[in-house]
Amino acid sequence: MVRKKPYPHNNDILNAMLRVFSREPFIKPIDFPDKVRDELEKEGFYVGLVSTKRIWRIYEEAVKRGLIYDYLGVVIGYGYGEYWEE
C-alpha cells in the first residue's frame, strides 16, 4: 500500500528556503516560490497545498523575527531593500 506524502509544516518550508539560499544565493524573487516547492518535493513532501502566499508569509515572518536576512530585498524596512525607498 502506498503511503500519502506528508504535508509540510512552516518549519519545513523555512528549512527548504534556507537550503535554496545556500545553493542559489542570487535567486530572483519571481523564481523563489517554485524553487522552494521543488526543494520540498525532493524532501518527500506533498506540495499541492503550499501556496505562493504561504511561502512569502513565512519568509516575511522569518525576516521580521530575525531568523533570516532579507536576501531578496522584498520586506520593507529590512535588508538591503530599505535603501531603495525614499
Tab-separated table of C-alpha atoms in Angstrom:
chain	number	residue	atom	x	y	z
A	1	MET	CA	0.000	0.000	0.000
A	2	VAL	CA	1.333	3.412	-0.963
A	3	ARG	CA	1.514	5.933	1.859
A	4	LYS	CA	0.489	9.528	1.412
A	5	LYS	CA	3.196	12.143	1.368
A	6	PRO	CA	3.205	14.321	4.497
A	7	TYR	CA	2.146	17.946	4.402
A	8	PRO	CA	4.988	20.383	5.145
A	9	HIS	CA	4.863	22.417	8.351
A	10	ASN	CA	6.055	26.018	8.436
A	11	ASN	CA	9.437	24.911	9.813
A	12	ASP	CA	9.842	22.519	6.887
A	13	ILE	CA	9.168	25.364	4.458
A	14	LEU	CA	11.646	27.619	6.280
A	15	ASN	CA	14.316	24.902	6.130
A	16	ALA	CA	13.656	24.487	2.402
A	17	MET	CA	14.127	28.252	1.972
A	18	LEU	CA	17.486	28.080	3.737
A	19	ARG	CA	18.614	25.212	1.506
A	20	VAL	CA	17.571	27.172	-1.599
A	21	PHE	CA	19.517	30.231	-0.395
A	22	SER	CA	22.602	28.141	0.319
A	23	ARG	CA	22.575	26.668	-3.194
A	24	GLU	CA	21.436	29.755	-5.115
A	25	PRO	CA	22.349	32.952	-3.252
A	26	PHE	CA	21.427	35.234	-6.174
A	27	ILE	CA	17.953	33.855	-6.877
A	28	LYS	CA	15.310	36.227	-8.228
A	29	PRO	CA	12.136	36.770	-6.175
A	30	ILE	CA	9.957	35.604	-9.080
A	31	ASP	CA	11.679	32.189	-9.113
A	32	PHE	CA	11.870	31.782	-5.336
A	33	PRO	CA	8.473	30.101	-4.565
A	34	ASP	CA	8.929	27.494	-7.308
A	35	LYS	CA	12.424	26.634	-6.085
A	36	VAL	CA	11.114	26.235	-2.528
A	37	ARG	CA	8.343	23.923	-3.755
A	38	ASP	CA	10.874	21.883	-5.749
A	39	GLU	CA	13.060	21.547	-2.654
A	40	LEU	CA	10.099	20.394	-0.554
A	41	GLU	CA	9.163	17.845	-3.196
A	42	LYS	CA	12.726	16.490	-3.184
A	43	GLU	CA	12.385	16.028	0.574
A	44	GLY	CA	9.251	13.931	0.021
A	45	PHE	CA	6.517	16.394	0.993
A	46	TYR	CA	3.182	16.925	-0.737
A	47	VAL	CA	3.361	20.454	-2.160
A	48	GLY	CA	-0.106	20.663	-3.688
A	49	LEU	CA	-1.378	22.873	-0.866
A	50	VAL	CA	1.724	25.047	-0.467
A	51	SER	CA	0.691	28.365	-1.970
A	52	THR	CA	2.927	31.202	-3.050
A	53	LYS	CA	1.226	33.416	-0.470
A	54	ARG	CA	2.107	30.968	2.316
A	55	ILE	CA	5.768	30.859	1.239
A	56	TRP	CA	6.007	34.664	1.233
A	57	ARG	CA	4.225	34.919	4.597
A	58	ILE	CA	6.704	32.508	6.184
A	59	TYR	CA	9.600	34.381	4.563
A	60	GLU	CA	8.352	37.733	5.869
A	61	GLU	CA	7.795	36.392	9.402
A	62	ALA	CA	11.273	34.855	9.468
A	63	VAL	CA	12.848	38.144	8.375
A	64	LYS	CA	10.910	40.149	10.969
A	65	ARG	CA	11.838	37.696	13.744
A	66	GLY	CA	15.482	37.903	12.753
A	67	LEU	CA	15.772	34.233	11.770
A	68	ILE	CA	16.999	35.073	8.268
A	69	TYR	CA	18.304	38.148	6.464
A	70	ASP	CA	16.161	39.699	3.732
A	71	TYR	CA	18.275	38.338	0.866
A	72	LEU	CA	15.616	39.124	-1.714
A	73	GLY	CA	15.001	42.689	-0.546
A	74	VAL	CA	11.229	42.361	-0.536
A	75	VAL	CA	10.379	43.131	3.110
A	76	ILE	CA	10.102	46.882	3.629
A	77	GLY	CA	12.380	48.167	6.363
A	78	TYR	CA	14.614	45.073	6.485
A	79	GLY	CA	17.662	44.010	4.496
A	80	TYR	CA	19.037	45.929	1.578
A	81	GLY	CA	15.583	46.816	0.218
A	82	GLU	CA	15.322	49.740	2.648
A	83	TYR	CA	17.916	51.700	0.691
A	84	TRP	CA	15.670	51.840	-2.360
A	85	GLU	CA	12.861	53.674	-0.572
A	86	GLU	CA	12.546	57.393	-0.108
